[in-house]
Structure formats: structure tokens, C-alpha cells
PDB file of C-alpha atoms in Angstrom:
ATOM      1  CA  UNK A 694      15.214 -77.883 -33.044  1.00 43.00           C
ATOM      2  CA  UNK A 695      18.130 -75.630 -33.841  1.00 46.00           C
ATOM      3  CA  UNK A 696      15.845 -72.937 -35.292  1.00 48.00           C
ATOM      4  CA  UNK A 697      13.596 -73.011 -32.221  1.00 43.00           C
ATOM      5  CA  UNK A 698      16.563 -72.688 -29.868  1.00 52.00           C
ATOM      6  CA  UNK A 699      17.855 -69.774 -31.933  1.00 51.00           C
ATOM      7  CA  UNK A 700      14.500 -67.975 -31.678  1.00 50.00           C
ATOM      8  CA  UNK A 701      14.390 -68.598 -27.908  1.00 50.00           C
ATOM      9  CA  UNK A 702      17.881 -67.140 -27.570  1.00 48.00           C
ATOM     10  CA  UNK A 703      16.901 -63.906 -29.358  1.00 45.00           C
ATOM     11  CA  UNK A 704      13.677 -63.633 -27.384  1.00 45.00           C
ATOM     12  CA  UNK A 705      15.702 -63.898 -24.161  1.00 48.00           C
ATOM     13  CA  UNK A 706      18.115 -61.216 -25.407  1.00 42.00           C
ATOM     14  CA  UNK A 707      15.224 -58.910 -26.235  1.00 48.00           C
ATOM     15  CA  UNK A 708      13.603 -59.356 -22.809  1.00 40.00           C
ATOM     16  CA  UNK A 709      16.936 -58.660 -21.115  1.00 45.00           C
ATOM     17  CA  UNK A 710      17.375 -55.482 -23.175  1.00 45.00           C
ATOM     18  CA  UNK A 711      13.904 -54.243 -22.199  1.00 45.00           C
ATOM     19  CA  UNK A 712      14.552 -54.899 -18.504  1.00 44.00           C
ATOM     20  CA  UNK A 713      17.899 -53.118 -18.696  1.00 45.00           C
ATOM     21  CA  UNK A 714      16.345 -50.097 -20.417  1.00 46.00           C
ATOM     22  CA  UNK A 715      13.657 -49.911 -17.720  1.00 47.00           C
ATOM     23  CA  UNK A 716      16.230 -49.963 -14.928  1.00 39.00           C
ATOM     24  CA  UNK A 717      18.296 -47.224 -16.588  1.00 37.00           C
ATOM     25  CA  UNK A 718      15.187 -45.069 -17.096  1.00 41.00           C
ATOM     26  CA  UNK A 719      14.199 -45.493 -13.451  1.00 43.00           C
ATOM     27  CA  UNK A 720      17.662 -44.384 -12.330  1.00 38.00           C
ATOM     28  CA  UNK A 721      17.547 -41.317 -14.580  1.00 36.00           C
ATOM     29  CA  UNK A 722      14.104 -40.334 -13.302  1.00 37.00           C
ATOM     30  CA  UNK A 723      15.159 -40.744  -9.675  1.00 40.00           C
ATOM     31  CA  UNK A 724      18.118 -38.454 -10.333  1.00 40.00           C
ATOM     32  CA  UNK A 725      16.004 -35.921 -12.160  1.00 40.00           C
ATOM     33  CA  UNK A 726      17.981 -36.613 -15.340  1.00 38.00           C
ATOM     34  CA  UNK A 727      17.200 -37.745 -18.829  1.00 38.00           C
ATOM     35  CA  UNK A 728      17.164 -34.250 -20.357  1.00 39.00           C
ATOM     36  CA  UNK A 729      20.587 -33.016 -19.388  1.00 38.00           C
ATOM     37  CA  UNK A 730      19.172 -30.975 -16.469  1.00 37.00           C
ATOM     38  CA  UNK A 731      18.909 -31.470 -12.740  1.00 38.00           C
ATOM     39  CA  UNK A 732      16.155 -30.988 -10.193  1.00 47.00           C
ATOM     40  CA  UNK A 733      16.743 -29.457  -6.751  1.00 59.00           C
ATOM     41  CA  UNK A 734      15.903 -31.713  -3.841  1.00 75.00           C
ATOM     42  CA  UNK A 735      13.415 -30.803  -1.142  1.00 80.00           C
ATOM     43  CA  UNK A 736      14.398 -30.859   2.523  1.00 75.00           C
ATOM     44  CA  UNK A 737      12.262 -31.926   5.479  1.00 81.00           C
ATOM     45  CA  UNK A 738      11.270 -28.257   5.895  1.00 81.00           C
ATOM     46  CA  UNK A 739       9.351 -28.378   2.616  1.00 90.00           C
ATOM     47  CA  UNK A 740      11.776 -25.915   1.040  1.00 97.00           C
ATOM     48  CA  UNK A 741      13.926 -26.693  -1.962  1.00 96.00           C
ATOM     49  CA  UNK A 742      17.621 -26.925  -1.242  1.00 96.00           C
ATOM     50  CA  UNK A 743      19.373 -24.142  -3.150  1.00 97.00           C
ATOM     51  CA  UNK A 744      22.815 -22.583  -3.186  1.00 96.00           C
ATOM     52  CA  UNK A 745      23.576 -19.247  -1.519  1.00 95.00           C
ATOM     53  CA  UNK A 746      23.415 -16.358  -4.012  1.00 96.00           C
ATOM     54  CA  UNK A 747      26.417 -14.316  -5.058  1.00 96.00           C
ATOM     55  CA  UNK A 748      26.463 -10.630  -4.000  1.00 96.00           C
ATOM     56  CA  UNK A 749      24.649  -8.303  -6.400  1.00 94.00           C
ATOM     57  CA  UNK A 750      26.240  -5.027  -7.486  1.00 92.00           C
ATOM     58  CA  UNK A 751      23.139  -3.414  -8.989  1.00 92.00           C
ATOM     59  CA  UNK A 752      22.791   0.213  -7.899  1.00 94.00           C
ATOM     60  CA  UNK A 753      20.382   3.050  -8.731  1.00 98.00           C
ATOM     61  CA  UNK A 754      20.529   6.807  -8.142  1.00 97.00           C
ATOM     62  CA  UNK A 755      16.826   7.069  -7.357  1.00 98.00           C
ATOM     63  CA  UNK A 756      13.602   5.134  -7.973  1.00 98.00           C
ATOM     64  CA  UNK A 757      11.482   5.967 -11.006  1.00 98.00           C
ATOM     65  CA  UNK A 758       7.858   6.886 -10.398  1.00 98.00           C
ATOM     66  CA  UNK A 759       5.950   3.697 -11.141  1.00 98.00           C
ATOM     67  CA  UNK A 760       3.088   3.896  -8.612  1.00 97.00           C
ATOM     68  CA  UNK A 761       0.240   6.320  -8.103  1.00 96.00           C
ATOM     69  CA  UNK A 762      -0.977   7.059  -4.593  1.00 97.00           C
ATOM     70  CA  UNK A 763      -3.968   4.907  -3.699  1.00 97.00           C
ATOM     71  CA  UNK A 764      -3.333   2.501  -6.571  1.00 97.00           C
ATOM     72  CA  UNK A 765      -4.257  -1.101  -5.798  1.00 98.00           C
ATOM     73  CA  UNK A 766      -1.102  -3.195  -5.932  1.00 98.00           C
ATOM     74  CA  UNK A 767      -0.175  -6.770  -5.113  1.00 98.00           C
ATOM     75  CA  UNK A 768       3.346  -8.155  -4.955  1.00 98.00           C
ATOM     76  CA  UNK A 769       3.594 -11.864  -5.759  1.00 98.00           C
ATOM     77  CA  UNK A 770       6.687 -13.249  -4.039  1.00 98.00           C
ATOM     78  CA  UNK A 771       8.104 -16.547  -5.289  1.00 98.00           C
ATOM     79  CA  UNK A 772      10.637 -18.227  -2.998  1.00 98.00           C
ATOM     80  CA  UNK A 773      12.395 -21.563  -2.684  1.00 98.00           C
ATOM     81  CA  UNK A 774       9.921 -22.331   0.121  1.00 98.00           C
ATOM     82  CA  UNK A 775       6.790 -21.468  -1.843  1.00 98.00           C
ATOM     83  CA  UNK A 776       4.864 -18.353  -2.854  1.00 98.00           C
ATOM     84  CA  UNK A 777       2.951 -15.669  -0.994  1.00 98.00           C
ATOM     85  CA  UNK A 778       1.388 -12.293  -1.805  1.00 98.00           C
ATOM     86  CA  UNK A 779       1.655  -8.804  -0.319  1.00 98.00           C
ATOM     87  CA  UNK A 780      -1.052  -6.151  -0.455  1.00 98.00           C
ATOM     88  CA  UNK A 781       0.978  -2.934  -0.878  1.00 98.00           C
ATOM     89  CA  UNK A 782      -0.320   0.144   0.958  1.00 98.00           C
ATOM     90  CA  UNK A 783       0.202   2.878  -1.633  1.00 98.00           C
ATOM     91  CA  UNK A 784      -2.309   5.108   0.178  1.00 98.00           C
ATOM     92  CA  UNK A 785      -0.481   5.424   3.508  1.00 97.00           C
ATOM     93  CA  UNK A 786       3.037   4.858   2.171  1.00 98.00           C
ATOM     94  CA  UNK A 787       3.178   6.045  -1.462  1.00 98.00           C
ATOM     95  CA  UNK A 788       6.916   6.829  -1.584  1.00 98.00           C
ATOM     96  CA  UNK A 789       7.993   3.605   0.115  1.00 98.00           C
ATOM     97  CA  UNK A 790       5.684   1.454  -1.959  1.00 98.00           C
ATOM     98  CA  UNK A 791       6.851   3.179  -5.139  1.00 98.00           C
ATOM     99  CA  UNK A 792      10.464   2.354  -4.291  1.00 98.00           C
ATOM    100  CA  UNK A 793       9.618  -1.270  -3.451  1.00 98.00           C
ATOM    101  CA  UNK A 794       7.619  -1.684  -6.668  1.00 98.00           C
ATOM    102  CA  UNK A 795      10.352  -0.010  -8.741  1.00 98.00           C
ATOM    103  CA  UNK A 796      13.015  -2.375  -7.397  1.00 98.00           C
ATOM    104  CA  UNK A 797      10.748  -5.382  -7.945  1.00 98.00           C
ATOM    105  CA  UNK A 798      10.015  -4.372 -11.536  1.00 98.00           C
ATOM    106  CA  UNK A 799      13.737  -3.883 -12.173  1.00 98.00           C
ATOM    107  CA  UNK A 800      14.392  -7.455 -10.992  1.00 98.00           C
ATOM    108  CA  UNK A 801      16.494  -6.165  -8.094  1.00 98.00           C
ATOM    109  CA  UNK A 802      15.038  -8.646  -5.595  1.00 98.00           C
ATOM    110  CA  UNK A 803      15.246 -11.660  -7.890  1.00 98.00           C
ATOM    111  CA  UNK A 804      17.892 -14.083  -6.654  1.00 97.00           C
ATOM    112  CA  UNK A 805      18.407 -12.445  -3.245  1.00 98.00           C
ATOM    113  CA  UNK A 806      17.890 -14.289   0.034  1.00 98.00           C
ATOM    114  CA  UNK A 807      16.167 -13.957   3.380  1.00 98.00           C
ATOM    115  CA  UNK A 808      19.403 -13.367   5.278  1.00 98.00           C
ATOM    116  CA  UNK A 809      17.752 -12.824   8.654  1.00 98.00           C
ATOM    117  CA  UNK A 810      15.254 -15.296  10.077  1.00 98.00           C
ATOM    118  CA  UNK A 811      14.249 -14.705  13.681  1.00 98.00           C
ATOM    119  CA  UNK A 812      11.657 -17.313  14.743  1.00 97.00           C
ATOM    120  CA  UNK A 813       8.520 -15.757  16.196  1.00 97.00           C
ATOM    121  CA  UNK A 814       9.753 -12.271  15.308  1.00 98.00           C
ATOM    122  CA  UNK A 815      10.539 -11.465  11.644  1.00 98.00           C
ATOM    123  CA  UNK A 816      12.018 -12.698   8.407  1.00 98.00           C
ATOM    124  CA  UNK A 817      14.117 -10.131   6.553  1.00 98.00           C
ATOM    125  CA  UNK A 818      15.416 -10.016   2.995  1.00 98.00           C
ATOM    126  CA  UNK A 819      16.223  -7.732   0.099  1.00 98.00           C
ATOM    127  CA  UNK A 820      19.922  -7.169   0.802  1.00 98.00           C
ATOM    128  CA  UNK A 821      21.995  -7.436  -2.410  1.00 98.00           C
ATOM    129  CA  UNK A 822      25.079  -8.296  -0.340  1.00 97.00           C
ATOM    130  CA  UNK A 823      23.367 -10.869   1.878  1.00 95.00           C
ATOM    131  CA  UNK A 824      25.045  -9.448   4.981  1.00 94.00           C
ATOM    132  CA  UNK A 825      22.407  -7.035   6.247  1.00 95.00           C
ATOM    133  CA  UNK A 826      24.454  -4.008   5.164  1.00 96.00           C
ATOM    134  CA  UNK A 827      23.550  -3.648   1.474  1.00 97.00           C
ATOM    135  CA  UNK A 828      21.083  -1.440  -0.343  1.00 98.00           C
ATOM    136  CA  UNK A 829      19.917  -0.196  -3.737  1.00 98.00           C
ATOM    137  CA  UNK A 830      22.266   2.813  -3.927  1.00 98.00           C
ATOM    138  CA  UNK A 831      19.690   5.316  -2.650  1.00 98.00           C
ATOM    139  CA  UNK A 832      17.411   5.852   0.325  1.00 98.00           C
ATOM    140  CA  UNK A 833      13.814   6.994   0.721  1.00 98.00           C
ATOM    141  CA  UNK A 834      12.392   8.966   3.639  1.00 98.00           C
ATOM    142  CA  UNK A 835       8.716   8.643   4.499  1.00 98.00           C
ATOM    143  CA  UNK A 836       7.367   8.986   8.010  1.00 95.00           C
ATOM    144  CA  UNK A 837       5.381   5.884   9.004  1.00 96.00           C
ATOM    145  CA  UNK A 838       1.740   6.305  10.096  1.00 94.00           C
ATOM    146  CA  UNK A 839       1.666   7.385  13.748  1.00 89.00           C
ATOM    147  CA  UNK A 840      -0.673   4.550  14.715  1.00 92.00           C
ATOM    148  CA  UNK A 841       1.257   1.852  12.852  1.00 96.00           C
ATOM    149  CA  UNK A 842       1.612  -1.390  14.816  1.00 97.00           C
ATOM    150  CA  UNK A 843       3.919  -4.131  13.577  1.00 98.00           C
ATOM    151  CA  UNK A 844       1.511  -7.006  13.997  1.00 98.00           C
ATOM    152  CA  UNK A 845       1.420 -10.439  12.370  1.00 98.00           C
ATOM    153  CA  UNK A 846       1.765 -10.198   8.605  1.00 98.00           C
ATOM    154  CA  UNK A 847       2.782  -6.535   8.433  1.00 98.00           C
ATOM    155  CA  UNK A 848       5.550  -5.780   5.917  1.00 98.00           C
ATOM    156  CA  UNK A 849       7.900  -2.874   6.585  1.00 98.00           C
ATOM    157  CA  UNK A 850      11.314  -1.630   5.547  1.00 98.00           C
ATOM    158  CA  UNK A 851      14.369  -2.312   7.682  1.00 98.00           C
ATOM    159  CA  UNK A 852      16.857   0.354   8.758  1.00 97.00           C
ATOM    160  CA  UNK A 853      19.772   0.758  11.135  1.00 95.00           C
ATOM    161  CA  UNK A 854      19.345   2.372  14.549  1.00 93.00           C
ATOM    162  CA  UNK A 855      21.467   5.305  13.369  1.00 95.00           C
ATOM    163  CA  UNK A 856      19.048   6.169  10.552  1.00 97.00           C
ATOM    164  CA  UNK A 857      16.032   8.437  11.100  1.00 97.00           C
ATOM    165  CA  UNK A 858      12.490   7.071  11.365  1.00 97.00           C
ATOM    166  CA  UNK A 859      10.989   6.208   7.997  1.00 98.00           C
ATOM    167  CA  UNK A 860      14.251   5.857   6.089  1.00 98.00           C
ATOM    168  CA  UNK A 861      14.509   2.810   3.842  1.00 98.00           C
ATOM    169  CA  UNK A 862      16.581   1.211   1.136  1.00 98.00           C
ATOM    170  CA  UNK A 863      15.785  -2.229  -0.227  1.00 98.00           C
ATOM    171  CA  UNK A 864      15.676  -4.453   2.838  1.00 98.00           C
ATOM    172  CA  UNK A 865      12.220  -5.388   4.100  1.00 98.00           C
ATOM    173  CA  UNK A 866      10.873  -7.553   6.912  1.00 98.00           C
ATOM    174  CA  UNK A 867       7.665  -9.465   7.587  1.00 98.00           C
ATOM    175  CA  UNK A 868       6.354  -9.788  11.131  1.00 98.00           C
ATOM    176  CA  UNK A 869       5.806 -13.379  12.307  1.00 98.00           C
ATOM    177  CA  UNK A 870       4.449 -12.905  15.823  1.00 97.00           C
ATOM    178  CA  UNK A 871       1.254 -11.310  17.086  1.00 98.00           C
ATOM    179  CA  UNK A 872       3.105  -8.041  17.740  1.00 97.00           C
ATOM    180  CA  UNK A 873       6.797  -7.306  17.151  1.00 97.00           C
ATOM    181  CA  UNK A 874       6.673  -4.573  19.789  1.00 96.00           C
ATOM    182  CA  UNK A 875       8.539  -2.100  17.591  1.00 97.00           C
ATOM    183  CA  UNK A 876       8.077   1.695  17.702  1.00 95.00           C
ATOM    184  CA  UNK A 877       6.563   3.273  14.556  1.00 95.00           C
ATOM    185  CA  UNK A 878       9.932   4.039  12.978  1.00 97.00           C
ATOM    186  CA  UNK A 879      10.008   1.542  10.117  1.00 98.00           C
ATOM    187  CA  UNK A 880       8.490   2.580   6.794  1.00 98.00           C
ATOM    188  CA  UNK A 881       5.303   0.744   5.914  1.00 98.00           C
ATOM    189  CA  UNK A 882       5.073  -1.447   2.809  1.00 98.00           C
ATOM    190  CA  UNK A 883       1.853  -3.375   3.351  1.00 98.00           C
ATOM    191  CA  UNK A 884       0.642  -6.721   4.641  1.00 98.00           C
ATOM    192  CA  UNK A 885       0.745 -10.393   3.653  1.00 98.00           C
ATOM    193  CA  UNK A 886      -2.581 -11.058   1.950  1.00 98.00           C
ATOM    194  CA  UNK A 887      -2.097 -14.653   0.859  1.00 98.00           C
ATOM    195  CA  UNK A 888       0.186 -17.575   1.674  1.00 98.00           C
ATOM    196  CA  UNK A 889       1.211 -16.641   5.217  1.00 98.00           C
ATOM    197  CA  UNK A 890       1.881 -20.327   5.841  1.00 98.00           C
ATOM    198  CA  UNK A 891       4.872 -20.031   3.511  1.00 98.00           C
ATOM    199  CA  UNK A 892       6.156 -17.073   5.537  1.00 98.00           C
ATOM    200  CA  UNK A 893       5.820 -19.144   8.700  1.00 98.00           C
ATOM    201  CA  UNK A 894       7.654 -22.033   7.021  1.00 98.00           C
ATOM    202  CA  UNK A 895      10.568 -19.693   6.343  1.00 98.00           C
ATOM    203  CA  UNK A 896      10.396 -18.405   9.912  1.00 98.00           C
ATOM    204  CA  UNK A 897      10.819 -21.910  11.291  1.00 97.00           C
ATOM    205  CA  UNK A 898      14.242 -22.181   9.645  1.00 98.00           C
ATOM    206  CA  UNK A 899      15.863 -19.579  11.903  1.00 97.00           C
ATOM    207  CA  UNK A 900      18.272 -20.293  14.746  1.00 97.00           C
ATOM    208  CA  UNK A 901      19.293 -18.489  17.932  1.00 95.00           C
ATOM    209  CA  UNK A 902      21.593 -16.228  15.912  1.00 96.00           C
ATOM    210  CA  UNK A 903      18.671 -15.203  13.676  1.00 97.00           C
ATOM    211  CA  UNK A 904      20.281 -16.945  10.704  1.00 97.00           C
ATOM    212  CA  UNK A 905      18.442 -19.389   8.429  1.00 97.00           C
ATOM    213  CA  UNK A 906      19.528 -23.026   8.800  1.00 96.00           C
ATOM    214  CA  UNK A 907      18.877 -23.362   5.065  1.00 96.00           C
ATOM    215  CA  UNK A 908      19.262 -20.862   2.219  1.00 98.00           C
ATOM    216  CA  UNK A 909      15.922 -19.303   1.287  1.00 98.00           C
ATOM    217  CA  UNK A 910      15.885 -17.531  -2.060  1.00 98.00           C
ATOM    218  CA  UNK A 911      13.577 -14.813  -3.291  1.00 98.00           C
ATOM    219  CA  UNK A 912      13.262 -16.148  -6.809  1.00 98.00           C
ATOM    220  CA  UNK A 913      11.045 -13.395  -8.176  1.00 98.00           C
ATOM    221  CA  UNK A 914       8.778 -10.567  -7.081  1.00 98.00           C
ATOM    222  CA  UNK A 915       6.080  -9.548  -9.549  1.00 98.00           C
ATOM    223  CA  UNK A 916       3.938  -6.429  -9.134  1.00 98.00           C
ATOM    224  CA  UNK A 917       0.309  -6.793 -10.202  1.00 98.00           C
ATOM    225  CA  UNK A 918      -1.783  -3.638 -10.610  1.00 93.00           C
ATOM    226  CA  UNK A 919      -5.522  -3.398 -10.298  1.00 81.00           C
TER     227      UNK A 919
END
């Protein structure tokens, strides 16, 4: 019976090894490991938890001409809360849209955050410093359409109260509410054409100080023509 007992012993060892390997694999999967990488966790908001970006020092003297007036353009915006699309209005705002598209194509917006989140009002991003004071190194002046209303989904460029109407840099905002009640002083970019639910998800992260309770990254903005 010694040979039988020996076989039973090795069978038991093999079963134990298989169970142990399964447990280890389950732990690695739950931690997002197994390949030397890591996977960001998702919060109750539905947004991935990410670290705050470092300030960006990229600066340009002026935007290159990359857009023709009236050209059909879509900006696909990928964020840590999901993706949405913007229909850019190159007909009514050719200079502003050209600047926005130029910065997007240069990767300027990639890795920046939505530093201002005012629930029911706007979400604002595109500041390389993350403080609300940064820009691309240049400014563009283009008078907004006289009848422009900042209604739900409208995208426009932010500016300080000291700057003239229509001046813009890199910071843009998206209107959350039915009507932001702003005068036509902010340069037009376009309108959210797809994925407004993601914009609203970001908007829900704001507090009374108009700061996001969680870091929201602009991971990439891609300009699609035609």
C-alpha cells in the first residue's frame, strides 16, 4: 500500500498547488496586476480616480492656420469621466475655432483638467496652470455673434472681466444650465453634439466654491474634419 499512499500524497500536493495558483491569480486580477501595470479605480461618480496634473509650460507666439471658414469640424474630447463631442462653429467664429483646433492638434489640451466646475452653470478647462490664470502664450480677438445666447451645451472661450469682448486664450467653458445669462462677450467655439451626459456627470462634481470634488482630466482632444 506504500505506493498507493505515495501517489495519494502527490495528488494532494498537486491539488493544493492548483488551488494556491488560483487564489494568487484572483488577487492579481482584483488589483489590476499580473502584467506589471495598474488600473485606475472608478469612484461612485462614474469617473476614474486620477491624479492632479502638473502645470504645463507649453507656449506659442500665435496659432497656425489649420481651419478654413465654414469647414465642418468635430472635436472629440476624451476625459476621465467619459467622452463627448463638440461641433465647432467655424462659420460664425473662424478665428476662435482655428485657435482651438490648433491647440488641440498640438496636444496642448491633453493632460489638462477641468479646474472650474460650477453645478448648473458651467464646467471650465484648458488652463495649463490649473489655476484659472494660464494661457497658450497668445490671445485671439473675435467679436461674438450679436445674438449669441449661452444656452445648454454651448461652448465658448473664457476671459477675465478686464479683457475686451471676444478675447480668448486657451480656456473654454461648456454651459450646463438652460441659459447661463451671460452677455455676448465670450468668443464662440461651438456646441456639444454628442455625449452631453458626460458633461453633466462632470458638472455634478462641483462644490459651492466651483471646484471639482474629484480631479477630472482632459485626456485628449482630437479634431475630425469633414
